Short mmCIF file of C-alpha atoms in Angstrom, two decimals:
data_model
loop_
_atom_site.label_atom_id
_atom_site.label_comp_id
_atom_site.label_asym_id
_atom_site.label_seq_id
_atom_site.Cartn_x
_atom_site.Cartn_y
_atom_site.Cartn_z
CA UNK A 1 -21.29 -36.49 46.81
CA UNK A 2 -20.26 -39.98 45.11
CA UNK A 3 -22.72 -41.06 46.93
CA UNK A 4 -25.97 -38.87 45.92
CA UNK A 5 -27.67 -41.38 44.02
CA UNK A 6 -28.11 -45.37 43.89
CA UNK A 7 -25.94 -47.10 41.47
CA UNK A 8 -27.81 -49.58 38.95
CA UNK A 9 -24.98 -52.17 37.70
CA UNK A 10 -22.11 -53.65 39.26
CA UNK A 11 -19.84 -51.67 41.95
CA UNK A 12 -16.13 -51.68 41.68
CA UNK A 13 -15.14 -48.53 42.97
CA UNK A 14 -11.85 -48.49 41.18
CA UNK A 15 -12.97 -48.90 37.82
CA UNK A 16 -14.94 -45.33 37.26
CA UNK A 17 -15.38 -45.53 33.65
CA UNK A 18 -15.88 -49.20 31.72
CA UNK A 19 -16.13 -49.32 28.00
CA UNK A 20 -17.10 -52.91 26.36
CA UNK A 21 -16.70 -53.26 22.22
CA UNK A 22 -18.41 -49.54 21.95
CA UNK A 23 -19.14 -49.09 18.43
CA UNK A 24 -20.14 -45.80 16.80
CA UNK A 25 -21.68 -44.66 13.23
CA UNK A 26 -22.89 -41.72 12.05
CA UNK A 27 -24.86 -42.94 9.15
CA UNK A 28 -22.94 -44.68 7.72
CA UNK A 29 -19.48 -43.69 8.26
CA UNK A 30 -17.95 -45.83 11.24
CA UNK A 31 -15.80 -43.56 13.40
CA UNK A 32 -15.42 -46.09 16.40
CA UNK A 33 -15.28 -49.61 15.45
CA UNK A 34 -14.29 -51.58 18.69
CA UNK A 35 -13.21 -49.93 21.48
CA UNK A 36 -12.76 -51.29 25.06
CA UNK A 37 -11.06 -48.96 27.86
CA UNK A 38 -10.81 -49.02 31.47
CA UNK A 39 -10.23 -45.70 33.78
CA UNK A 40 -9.55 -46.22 37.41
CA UNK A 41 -10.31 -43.59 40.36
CA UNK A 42 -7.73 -40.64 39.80
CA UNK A 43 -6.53 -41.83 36.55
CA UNK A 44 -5.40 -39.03 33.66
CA UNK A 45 -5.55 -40.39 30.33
CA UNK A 46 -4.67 -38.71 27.26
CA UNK A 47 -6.43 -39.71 24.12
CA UNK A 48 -4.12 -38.91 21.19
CA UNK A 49 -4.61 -39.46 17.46
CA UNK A 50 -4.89 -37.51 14.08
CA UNK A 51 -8.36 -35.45 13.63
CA UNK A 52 -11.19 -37.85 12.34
CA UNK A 53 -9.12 -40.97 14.36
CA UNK A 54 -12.51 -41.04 17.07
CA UNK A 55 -11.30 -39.58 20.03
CA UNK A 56 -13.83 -37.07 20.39
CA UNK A 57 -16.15 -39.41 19.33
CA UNK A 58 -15.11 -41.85 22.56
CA UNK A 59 -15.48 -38.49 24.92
CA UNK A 60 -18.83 -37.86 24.10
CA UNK A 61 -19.45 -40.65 24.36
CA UNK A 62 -18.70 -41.67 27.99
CA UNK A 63 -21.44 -38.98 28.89
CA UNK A 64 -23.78 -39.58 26.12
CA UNK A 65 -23.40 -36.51 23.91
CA UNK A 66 -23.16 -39.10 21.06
CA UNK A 67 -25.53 -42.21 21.39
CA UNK A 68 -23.59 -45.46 21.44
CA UNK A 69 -24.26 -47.70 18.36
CA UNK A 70 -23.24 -50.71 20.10
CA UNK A 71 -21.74 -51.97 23.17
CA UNK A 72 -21.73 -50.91 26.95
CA UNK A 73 -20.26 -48.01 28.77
CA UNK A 74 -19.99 -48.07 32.35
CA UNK A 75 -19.69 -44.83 34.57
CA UNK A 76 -19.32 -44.82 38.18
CA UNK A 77 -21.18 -47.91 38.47
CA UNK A 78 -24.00 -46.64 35.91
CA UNK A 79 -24.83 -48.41 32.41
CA UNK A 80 -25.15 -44.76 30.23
CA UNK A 81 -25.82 -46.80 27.12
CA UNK A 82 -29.22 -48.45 28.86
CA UNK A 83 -31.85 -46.20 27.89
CA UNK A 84 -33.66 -47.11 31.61
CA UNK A 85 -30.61 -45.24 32.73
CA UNK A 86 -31.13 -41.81 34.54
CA UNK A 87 -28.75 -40.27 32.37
CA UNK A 88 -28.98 -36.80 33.56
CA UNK A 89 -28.21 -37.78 37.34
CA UNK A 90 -24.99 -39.71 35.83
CA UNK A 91 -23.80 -36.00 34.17
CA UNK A 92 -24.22 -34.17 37.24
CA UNK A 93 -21.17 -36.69 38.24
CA UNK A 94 -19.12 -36.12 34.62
CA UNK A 95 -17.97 -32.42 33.88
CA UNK A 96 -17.36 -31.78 30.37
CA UNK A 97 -15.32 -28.81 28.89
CA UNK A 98 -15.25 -27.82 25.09
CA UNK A 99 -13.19 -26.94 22.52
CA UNK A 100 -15.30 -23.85 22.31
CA UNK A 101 -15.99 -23.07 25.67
CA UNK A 102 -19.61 -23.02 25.42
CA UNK A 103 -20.30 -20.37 28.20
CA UNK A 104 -23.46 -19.23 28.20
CA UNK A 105 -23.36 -15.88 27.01
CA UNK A 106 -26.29 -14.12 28.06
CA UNK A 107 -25.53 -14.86 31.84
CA UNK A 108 -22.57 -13.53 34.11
CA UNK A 109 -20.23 -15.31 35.13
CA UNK A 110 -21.58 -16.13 38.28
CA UNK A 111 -24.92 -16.66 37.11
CA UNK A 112 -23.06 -19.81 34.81
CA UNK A 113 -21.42 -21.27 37.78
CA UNK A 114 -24.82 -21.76 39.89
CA UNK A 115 -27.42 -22.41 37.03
CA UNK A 116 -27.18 -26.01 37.13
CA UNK A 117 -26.42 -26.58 40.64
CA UNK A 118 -29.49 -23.88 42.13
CA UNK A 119 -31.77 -25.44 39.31
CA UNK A 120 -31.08 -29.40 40.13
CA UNK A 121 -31.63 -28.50 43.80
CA UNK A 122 -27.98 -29.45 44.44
CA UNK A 123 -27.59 -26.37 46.34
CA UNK A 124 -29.09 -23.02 47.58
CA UNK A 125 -28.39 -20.17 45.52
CA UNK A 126 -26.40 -19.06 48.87
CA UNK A 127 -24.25 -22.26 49.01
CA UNK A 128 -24.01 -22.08 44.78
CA UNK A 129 -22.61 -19.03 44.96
CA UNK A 130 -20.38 -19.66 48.25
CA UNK A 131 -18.86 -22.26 46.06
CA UNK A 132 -18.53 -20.17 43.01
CA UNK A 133 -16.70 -18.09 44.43
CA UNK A 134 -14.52 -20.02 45.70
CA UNK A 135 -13.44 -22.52 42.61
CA UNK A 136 -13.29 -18.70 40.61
CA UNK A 137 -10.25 -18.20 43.26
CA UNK A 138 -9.02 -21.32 42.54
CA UNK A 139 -8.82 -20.67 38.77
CA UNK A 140 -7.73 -16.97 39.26
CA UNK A 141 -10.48 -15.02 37.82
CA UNK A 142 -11.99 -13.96 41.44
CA UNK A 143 -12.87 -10.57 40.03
CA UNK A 144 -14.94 -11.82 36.97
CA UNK A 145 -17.87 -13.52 38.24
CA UNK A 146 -19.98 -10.52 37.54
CA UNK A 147 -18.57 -10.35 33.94
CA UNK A 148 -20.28 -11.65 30.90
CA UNK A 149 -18.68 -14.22 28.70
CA UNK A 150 -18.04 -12.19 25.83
CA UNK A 151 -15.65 -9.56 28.32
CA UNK A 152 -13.54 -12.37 29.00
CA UNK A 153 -10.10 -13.52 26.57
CA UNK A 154 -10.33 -17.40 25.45
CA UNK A 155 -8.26 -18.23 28.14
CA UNK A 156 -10.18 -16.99 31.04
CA UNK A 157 -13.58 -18.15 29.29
CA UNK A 158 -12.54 -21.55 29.13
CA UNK A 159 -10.98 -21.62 33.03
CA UNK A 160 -14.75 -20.30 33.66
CA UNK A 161 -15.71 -23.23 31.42
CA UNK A 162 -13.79 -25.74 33.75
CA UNK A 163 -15.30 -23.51 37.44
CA UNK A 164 -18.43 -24.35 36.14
CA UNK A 165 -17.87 -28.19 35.29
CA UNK A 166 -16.13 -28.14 38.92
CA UNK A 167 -19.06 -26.70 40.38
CA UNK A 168 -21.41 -29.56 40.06
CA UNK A 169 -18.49 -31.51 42.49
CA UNK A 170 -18.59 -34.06 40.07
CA UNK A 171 -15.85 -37.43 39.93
CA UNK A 172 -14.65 -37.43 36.42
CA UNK A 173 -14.06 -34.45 33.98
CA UNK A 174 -13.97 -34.81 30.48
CA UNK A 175 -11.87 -32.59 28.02
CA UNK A 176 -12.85 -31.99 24.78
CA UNK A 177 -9.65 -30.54 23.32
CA UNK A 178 -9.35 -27.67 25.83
CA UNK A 179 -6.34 -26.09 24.44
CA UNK A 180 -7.28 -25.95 20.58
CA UNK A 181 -9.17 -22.37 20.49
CA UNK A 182 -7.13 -20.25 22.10
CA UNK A 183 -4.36 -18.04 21.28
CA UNK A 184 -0.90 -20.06 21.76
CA UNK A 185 0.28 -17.70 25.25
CA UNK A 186 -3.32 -18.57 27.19
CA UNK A 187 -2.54 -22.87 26.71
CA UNK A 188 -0.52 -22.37 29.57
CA UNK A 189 -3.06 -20.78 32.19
CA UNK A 190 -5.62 -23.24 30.99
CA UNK A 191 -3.05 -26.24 31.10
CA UNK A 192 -1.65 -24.64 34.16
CA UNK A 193 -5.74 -25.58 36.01
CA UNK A 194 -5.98 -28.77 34.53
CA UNK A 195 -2.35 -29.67 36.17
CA UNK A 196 -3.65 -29.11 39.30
CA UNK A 197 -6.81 -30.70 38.97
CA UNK A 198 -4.83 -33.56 38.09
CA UNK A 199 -2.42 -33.63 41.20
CA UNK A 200 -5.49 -33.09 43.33
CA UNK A 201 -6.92 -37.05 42.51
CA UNK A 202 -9.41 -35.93 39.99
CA UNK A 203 -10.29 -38.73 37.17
CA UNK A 204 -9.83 -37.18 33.95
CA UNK A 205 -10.04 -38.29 30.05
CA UNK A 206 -8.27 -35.46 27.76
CA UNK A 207 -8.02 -35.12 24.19
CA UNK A 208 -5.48 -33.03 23.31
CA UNK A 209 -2.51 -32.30 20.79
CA UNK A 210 -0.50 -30.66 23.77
CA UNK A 211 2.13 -33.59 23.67
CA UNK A 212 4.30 -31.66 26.56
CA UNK A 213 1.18 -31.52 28.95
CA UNK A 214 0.44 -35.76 28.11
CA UNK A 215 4.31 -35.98 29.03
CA UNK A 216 3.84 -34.50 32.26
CA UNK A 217 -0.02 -35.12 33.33
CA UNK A 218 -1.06 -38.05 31.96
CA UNK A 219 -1.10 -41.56 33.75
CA UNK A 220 -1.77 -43.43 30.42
CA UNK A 221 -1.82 -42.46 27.12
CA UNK A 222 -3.77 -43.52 24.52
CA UNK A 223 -3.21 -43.14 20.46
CA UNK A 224 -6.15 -43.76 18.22
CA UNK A 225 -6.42 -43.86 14.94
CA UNK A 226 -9.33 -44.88 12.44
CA UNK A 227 -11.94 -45.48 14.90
CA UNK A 228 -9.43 -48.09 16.89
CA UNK A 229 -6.92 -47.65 19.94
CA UNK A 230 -4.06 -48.29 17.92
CA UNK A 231 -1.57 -48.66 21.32
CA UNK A 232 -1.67 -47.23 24.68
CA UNK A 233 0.96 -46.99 27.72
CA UNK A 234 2.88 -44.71 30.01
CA UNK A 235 3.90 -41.32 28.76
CA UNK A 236 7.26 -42.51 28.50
CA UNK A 237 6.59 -46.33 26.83
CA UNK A 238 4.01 -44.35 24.19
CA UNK A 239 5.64 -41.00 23.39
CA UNK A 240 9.40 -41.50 23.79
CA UNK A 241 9.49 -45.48 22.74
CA UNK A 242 6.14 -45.95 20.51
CA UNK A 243 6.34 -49.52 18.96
CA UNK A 244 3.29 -49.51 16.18
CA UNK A 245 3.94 -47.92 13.05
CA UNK A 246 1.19 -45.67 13.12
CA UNK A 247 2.04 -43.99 16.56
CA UNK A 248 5.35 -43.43 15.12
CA UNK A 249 4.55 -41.94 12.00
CA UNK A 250 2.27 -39.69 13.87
CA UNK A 251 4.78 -38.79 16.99
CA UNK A 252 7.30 -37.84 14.31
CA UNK A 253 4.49 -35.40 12.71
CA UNK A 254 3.76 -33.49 15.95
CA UNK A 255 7.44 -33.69 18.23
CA UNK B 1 -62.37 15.47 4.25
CA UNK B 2 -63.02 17.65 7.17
CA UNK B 3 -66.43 17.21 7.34
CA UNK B 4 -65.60 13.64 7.13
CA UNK B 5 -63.54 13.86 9.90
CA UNK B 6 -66.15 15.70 11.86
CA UNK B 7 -68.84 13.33 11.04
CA UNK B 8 -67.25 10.34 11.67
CA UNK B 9 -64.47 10.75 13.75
CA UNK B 10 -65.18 8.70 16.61
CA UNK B 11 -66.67 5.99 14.15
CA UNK B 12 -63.39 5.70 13.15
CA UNK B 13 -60.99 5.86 16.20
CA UNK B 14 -63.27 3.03 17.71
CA UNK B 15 -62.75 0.86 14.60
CA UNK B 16 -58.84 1.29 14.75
CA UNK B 17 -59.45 0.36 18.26
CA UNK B 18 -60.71 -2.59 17.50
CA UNK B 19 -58.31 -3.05 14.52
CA UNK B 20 -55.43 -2.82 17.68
CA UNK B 21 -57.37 -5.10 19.42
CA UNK B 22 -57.35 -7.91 17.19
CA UNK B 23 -53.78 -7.51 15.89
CA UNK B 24 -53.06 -7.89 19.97
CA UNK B 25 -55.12 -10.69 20.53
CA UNK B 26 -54.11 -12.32 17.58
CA UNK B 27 -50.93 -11.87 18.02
CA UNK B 28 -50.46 -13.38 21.67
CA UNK B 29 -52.33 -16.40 20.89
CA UNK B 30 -50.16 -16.48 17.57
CA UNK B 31 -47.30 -16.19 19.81
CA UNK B 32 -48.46 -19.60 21.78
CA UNK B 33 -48.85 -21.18 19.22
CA UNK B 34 -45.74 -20.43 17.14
CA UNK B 35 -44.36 -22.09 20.41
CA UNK B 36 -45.60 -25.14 20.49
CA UNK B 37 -45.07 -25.71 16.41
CA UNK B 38 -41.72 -23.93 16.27
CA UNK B 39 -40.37 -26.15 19.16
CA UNK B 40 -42.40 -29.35 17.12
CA UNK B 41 -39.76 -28.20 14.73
CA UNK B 42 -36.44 -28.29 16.48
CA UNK B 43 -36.45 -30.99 18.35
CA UNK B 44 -35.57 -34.55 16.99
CA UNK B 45 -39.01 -36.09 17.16
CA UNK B 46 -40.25 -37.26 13.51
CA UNK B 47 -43.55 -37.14 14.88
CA UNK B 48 -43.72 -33.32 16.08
CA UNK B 49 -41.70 -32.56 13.27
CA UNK B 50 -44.26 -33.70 10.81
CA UNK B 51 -47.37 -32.03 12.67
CA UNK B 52 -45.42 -28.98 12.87
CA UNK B 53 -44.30 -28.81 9.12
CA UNK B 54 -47.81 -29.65 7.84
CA UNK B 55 -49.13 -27.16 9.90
CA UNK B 56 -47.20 -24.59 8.36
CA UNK B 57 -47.09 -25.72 5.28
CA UNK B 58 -51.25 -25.63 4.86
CA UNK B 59 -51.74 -22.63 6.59
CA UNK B 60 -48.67 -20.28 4.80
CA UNK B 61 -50.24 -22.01 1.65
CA UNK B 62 -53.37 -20.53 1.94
CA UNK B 63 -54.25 -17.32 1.31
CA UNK B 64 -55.91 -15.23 4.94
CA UNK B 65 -58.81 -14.51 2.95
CA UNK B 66 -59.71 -18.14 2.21
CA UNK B 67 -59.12 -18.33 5.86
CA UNK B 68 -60.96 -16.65 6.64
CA UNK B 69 -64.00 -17.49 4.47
CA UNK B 70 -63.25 -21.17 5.84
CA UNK B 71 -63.58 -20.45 9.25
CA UNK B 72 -66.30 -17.75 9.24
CA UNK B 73 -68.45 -19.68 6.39
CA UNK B 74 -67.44 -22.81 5.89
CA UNK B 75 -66.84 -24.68 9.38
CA UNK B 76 -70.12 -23.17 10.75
CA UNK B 77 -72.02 -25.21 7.67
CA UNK B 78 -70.26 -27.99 8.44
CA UNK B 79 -71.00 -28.06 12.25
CA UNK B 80 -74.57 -27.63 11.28
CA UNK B 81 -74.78 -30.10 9.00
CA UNK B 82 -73.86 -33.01 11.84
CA UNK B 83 -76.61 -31.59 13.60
CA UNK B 84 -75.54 -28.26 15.53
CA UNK B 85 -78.33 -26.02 13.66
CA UNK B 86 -77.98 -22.91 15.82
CA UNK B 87 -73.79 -23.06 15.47
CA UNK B 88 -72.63 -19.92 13.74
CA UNK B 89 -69.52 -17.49 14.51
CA UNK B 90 -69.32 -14.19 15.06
CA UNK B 91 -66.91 -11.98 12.35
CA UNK B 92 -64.92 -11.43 14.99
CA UNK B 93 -64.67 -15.03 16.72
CA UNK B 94 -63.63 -16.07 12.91
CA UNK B 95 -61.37 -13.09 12.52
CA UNK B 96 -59.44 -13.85 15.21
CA UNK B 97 -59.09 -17.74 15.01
CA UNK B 98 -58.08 -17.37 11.65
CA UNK B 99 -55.49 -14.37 12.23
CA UNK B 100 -54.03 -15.94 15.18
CA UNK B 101 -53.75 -19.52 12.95
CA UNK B 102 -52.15 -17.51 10.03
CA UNK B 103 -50.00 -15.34 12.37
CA UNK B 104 -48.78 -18.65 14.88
CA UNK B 105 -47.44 -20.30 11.57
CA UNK B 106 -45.31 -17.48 10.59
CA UNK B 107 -44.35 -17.06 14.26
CA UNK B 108 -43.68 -20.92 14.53
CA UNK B 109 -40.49 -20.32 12.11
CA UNK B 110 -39.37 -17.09 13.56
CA UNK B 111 -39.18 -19.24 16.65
CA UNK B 112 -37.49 -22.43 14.71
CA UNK B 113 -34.93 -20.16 12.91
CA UNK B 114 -34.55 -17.96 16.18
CA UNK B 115 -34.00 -21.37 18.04
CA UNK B 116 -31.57 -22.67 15.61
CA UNK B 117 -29.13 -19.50 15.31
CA UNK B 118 -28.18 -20.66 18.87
CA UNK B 119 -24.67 -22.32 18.97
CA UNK B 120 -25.35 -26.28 19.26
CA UNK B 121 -22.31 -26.08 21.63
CA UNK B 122 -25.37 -23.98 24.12
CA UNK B 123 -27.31 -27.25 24.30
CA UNK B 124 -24.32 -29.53 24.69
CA UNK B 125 -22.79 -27.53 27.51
CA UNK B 126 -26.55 -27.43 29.51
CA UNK B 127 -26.67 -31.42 29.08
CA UNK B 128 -23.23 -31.84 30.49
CA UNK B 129 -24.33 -30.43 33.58
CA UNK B 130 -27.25 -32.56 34.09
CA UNK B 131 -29.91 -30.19 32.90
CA UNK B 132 -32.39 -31.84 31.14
CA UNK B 133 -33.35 -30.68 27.34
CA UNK B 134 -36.35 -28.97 28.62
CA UNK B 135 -34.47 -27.30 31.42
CA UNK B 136 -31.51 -26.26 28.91
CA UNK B 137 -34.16 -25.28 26.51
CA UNK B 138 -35.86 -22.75 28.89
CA UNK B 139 -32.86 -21.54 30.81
CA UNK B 140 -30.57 -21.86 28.28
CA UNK B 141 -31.55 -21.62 24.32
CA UNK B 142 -34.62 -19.80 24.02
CA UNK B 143 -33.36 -16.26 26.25
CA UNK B 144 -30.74 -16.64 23.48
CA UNK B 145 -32.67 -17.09 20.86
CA UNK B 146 -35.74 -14.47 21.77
CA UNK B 147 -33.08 -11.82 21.26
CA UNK B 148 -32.52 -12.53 17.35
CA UNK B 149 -36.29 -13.27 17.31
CA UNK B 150 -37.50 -9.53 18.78
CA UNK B 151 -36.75 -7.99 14.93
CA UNK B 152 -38.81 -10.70 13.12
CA UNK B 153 -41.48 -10.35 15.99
CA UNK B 154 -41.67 -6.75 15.85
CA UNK B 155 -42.51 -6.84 11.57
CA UNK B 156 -44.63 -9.69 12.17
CA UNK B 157 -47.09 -7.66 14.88
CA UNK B 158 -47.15 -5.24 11.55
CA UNK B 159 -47.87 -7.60 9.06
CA UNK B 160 -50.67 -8.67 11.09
CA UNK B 161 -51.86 -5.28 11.65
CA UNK B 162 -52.09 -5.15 8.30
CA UNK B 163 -54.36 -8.51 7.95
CA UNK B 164 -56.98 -7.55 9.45
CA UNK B 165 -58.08 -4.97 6.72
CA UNK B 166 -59.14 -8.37 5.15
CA UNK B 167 -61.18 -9.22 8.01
CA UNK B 168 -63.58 -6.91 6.80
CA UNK B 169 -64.77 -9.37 4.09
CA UNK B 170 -66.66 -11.52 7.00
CA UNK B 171 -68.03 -8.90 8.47
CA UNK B 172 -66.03 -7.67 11.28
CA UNK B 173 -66.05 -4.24 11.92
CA UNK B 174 -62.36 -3.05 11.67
CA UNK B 175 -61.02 -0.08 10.12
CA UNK B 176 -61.09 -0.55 6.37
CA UNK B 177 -64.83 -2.29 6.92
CA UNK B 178 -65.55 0.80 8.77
CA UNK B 179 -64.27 2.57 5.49
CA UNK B 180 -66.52 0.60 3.43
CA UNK B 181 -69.21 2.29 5.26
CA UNK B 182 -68.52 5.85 5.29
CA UNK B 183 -67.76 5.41 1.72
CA UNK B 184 -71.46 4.09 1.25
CA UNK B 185 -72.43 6.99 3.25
CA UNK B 186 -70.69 9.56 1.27
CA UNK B 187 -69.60 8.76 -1.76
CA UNK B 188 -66.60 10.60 -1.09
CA UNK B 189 -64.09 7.61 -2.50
CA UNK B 190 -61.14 9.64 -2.64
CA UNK B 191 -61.57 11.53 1.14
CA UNK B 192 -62.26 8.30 2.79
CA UNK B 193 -59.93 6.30 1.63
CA UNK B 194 -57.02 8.84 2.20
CA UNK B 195 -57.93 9.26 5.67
CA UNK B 196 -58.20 5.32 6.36
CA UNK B 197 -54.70 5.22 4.51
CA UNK B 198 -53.16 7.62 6.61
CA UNK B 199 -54.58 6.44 10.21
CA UNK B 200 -52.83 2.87 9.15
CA UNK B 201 -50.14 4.75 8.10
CA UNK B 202 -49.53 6.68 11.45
CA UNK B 203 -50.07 3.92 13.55
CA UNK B 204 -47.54 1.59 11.85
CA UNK B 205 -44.98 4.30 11.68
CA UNK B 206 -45.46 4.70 15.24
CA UNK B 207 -44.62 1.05 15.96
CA UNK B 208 -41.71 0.39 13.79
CA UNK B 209 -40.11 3.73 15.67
CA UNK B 210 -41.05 1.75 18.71
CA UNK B 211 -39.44 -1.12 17.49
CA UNK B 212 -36.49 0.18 16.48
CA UNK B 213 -36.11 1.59 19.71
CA UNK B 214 -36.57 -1.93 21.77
CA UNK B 215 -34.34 -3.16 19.49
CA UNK B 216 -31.26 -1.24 19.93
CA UNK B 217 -31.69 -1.69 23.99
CA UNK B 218 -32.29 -5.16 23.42
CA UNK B 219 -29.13 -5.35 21.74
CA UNK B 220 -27.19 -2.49 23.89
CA UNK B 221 -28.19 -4.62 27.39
CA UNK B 222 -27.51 -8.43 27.57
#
């Protein structure tokens, strides 16, 4: 599956996402201002930081939601900020899930998971569904696919969102504050997927305010703040020893 | 009014048919192009967006009868005059170009706002996946959007019906030109022009119970 398409830059099959001075505005209100990031094969990193520090900003990003003002990004070997770039082969490869869950509401359950996959010619409806079936096992909601989004709690919508992201097979999966719409006892079931995910090799970038699940999860984490990364490290260096003011002040805010 | 009725009964049903007829045609053409101008709209293009507003903008500013004069009137003169002498068209050719023009622009933003009431969070999730935007658009927005859209549709397809009473200006034999007639026939002003009332009446009742109808099992179903 890494394979399913010829990269056009530089290989280092480590490195899956590379991320050179990227600059973003939005007019003109700067929200990222210089940021450069690596994130190696099976790396989970945790982008912290106060609302309106960037970090959704830098997800979006790294699969083009947002256009890059300046400077390079890198995925899996593909330049996503050179407009010669396929960039709709690169998603198939990058699974996003949103703060909202963005289901699509006027299809089942099923008929979410194989859209893109029948449609892109990735699979046979057969195989799509096959597969479907089996990632709604993994994520414990075998008995919803032919349910529509809007018979579903937040929690089980948004471990639908992350079966369909899975679906595509793809090497990296992106989290857009996951957590942050649902009802405080469905974090766990949703955390409780992306744990697994996790332990199973899967590169992921998560921004989140669940400190507890960066504690646990994360390889790296990462605190922004005003459009920079402010400091990064280990759970334990950055949560339980942060050195730059900033990360303190905000720590203190959220333990 | 009876004898009315008698006389020129089938006079009558065959120029509501054709009344139907137009509002149809019109309205399906309308439909294609309220399509092509409504999606000019929403995407990001300035380009499309500016065809697509001045489109709208000249046609809602002009009143159908001036349309329709236009069309039925003026472009023939001005297709003879660079040379075309024999170029004329029929009430009915200019009825329905400039019914379907009138119609597609208020059906271009029914589409646009229909379009737009979709959650951007639709479009994002469809681009994640690879789709492209016209995939995402087709698959994706629009299903969503046709079912806030069926409403507005539904009292545009009667506004329209409507309309064509002022085709009968150039000529084109529709119901109210067909009232014209008897009237000249007659003289019976009052008779006539109850009956023509109430046949409009009955068949736009009709459809809005009809409508009503699609529109609760559009919005029962999924």
């Amino acid at each position: 599956m890494a394979d399913k398409h010829q990269k056009v830059t530089f290989t280092d099959t480590s490195c899956k996402i590379h991320v050179t001075n990227l600059k973003k505005n939005f007019g003109k209100l700067e929200v990222l201002k210089d940021i450069n990031l690596d994130v190696s094969e099976g790396e989970v990193v945790v982008l912290l930081g106060p609302s309106g520090s960037g970090k959704s900003t830098l997800l979006r990003c790294l699969n083009q939601l947002e256009t890059a003002t300046g400077g390079q990004i890198i995925v899996d070997g593909h330049d996503v900020t050179d407009k010669h770039t396929d960039i709709n082969k690169v998603r198939e490869n990058i699974g996003m899930v949103f703060q909202h869950f963005n289901l699509f509401n006027h299809l089942t359950v099923m008929d979410n998971m194989t859209l893109a996959p029948v449609h892109l010619k990735l699979a046979t409806k057969e195989e799509a569904r096959q597969r479907a079936e089996q990632l709604l096992k993994r994520v414990g909601l075998e008995d919803k696919a032919e349910a529509y989004p809007s018979q579903l709690s937040g929690g089980q919508k948004q471990r639908v969102a992350i079966a369909r992201a899975l679906a595509m097979k793809p090497d990296i999966m992106l989290f857009d504050e996951p957590t942050s719409a649902l009802d405080p006892e469905m974090v766990g079931e949703v955390l409780a997927v992306m744990k697994e995910l996790a332990r199973e090799g899967m590169t992921m970038v998560v921004v989140t305010h669940e400190i507890g699940f960066a504690r646990e999860v994360a390889d790296r984490v990462i605190f922004m703040e005003g459009g920079y990364i402010v400091e990064q490290g280990s759970p334990e260096e950055l949560i339980l020893h942060p050195k730059e003011p900033r990360t303190i002040d905000f720590l203190s805010k959220v333990l | 009014m009876i004898s009315i009725v008698q006389v020129y009964g089938s006079m009558l049903l065959t120029a509501l048919g054709r009344t139907l007829l137009m509002t149809v045609l019109s309205l399906v053409f309308a439909m294609v192009i309220g399509m092509i101008f409504g999606l000019m709209n929403v995407g990001h293009n300035r380009i499309f967006n500016c065809i697509g507003t001045v489109y709208v903008d000249a046609v809602r500013g002009v009143p159908l009868i001036v349309l329709a004069y236009f069309i039925y009137f003026g472009v023939p003169a001005g297709v003879q005059g660079i040379g075309f002498a024999g170029f004329r068209l029929s009430g009915f050719q200019a009825g329905f170009i400039a019914l379907s023009m009138n119609c597609g622009a208020y059906m271009a933003e029914i589409i646009r706002a229909g379009i737009e009431s979709v959650d951007r969070g639709q479009m994002e999730a469809g681009r994640s996946l690879g789709l492209s935007y016209g995939a995402c658009m087709a698959l994706i927005v629009v299903p969503q959007a046709v079912r806030t859209m069926i409403p507005s549709i539904i009292n545009q397809f009667i506004i329209t019906l409507k309309d064509t009473s002022i085709l009968s200006v150039i000529g084109f034999p529709e119901l109210t030109n067909v009232g014209k007639t008897i009237m000249g026939n007659t003289f019976k002003n009052l008779q006539t022009w109850a009956i023509i009332g109430i046949m409009y009446m009955i068949v736009i009742t009709t459809l809005s119970k009809i409508a009503k109808r699609i529109e609760r099992r559009v919005n029962r179903g999924r």
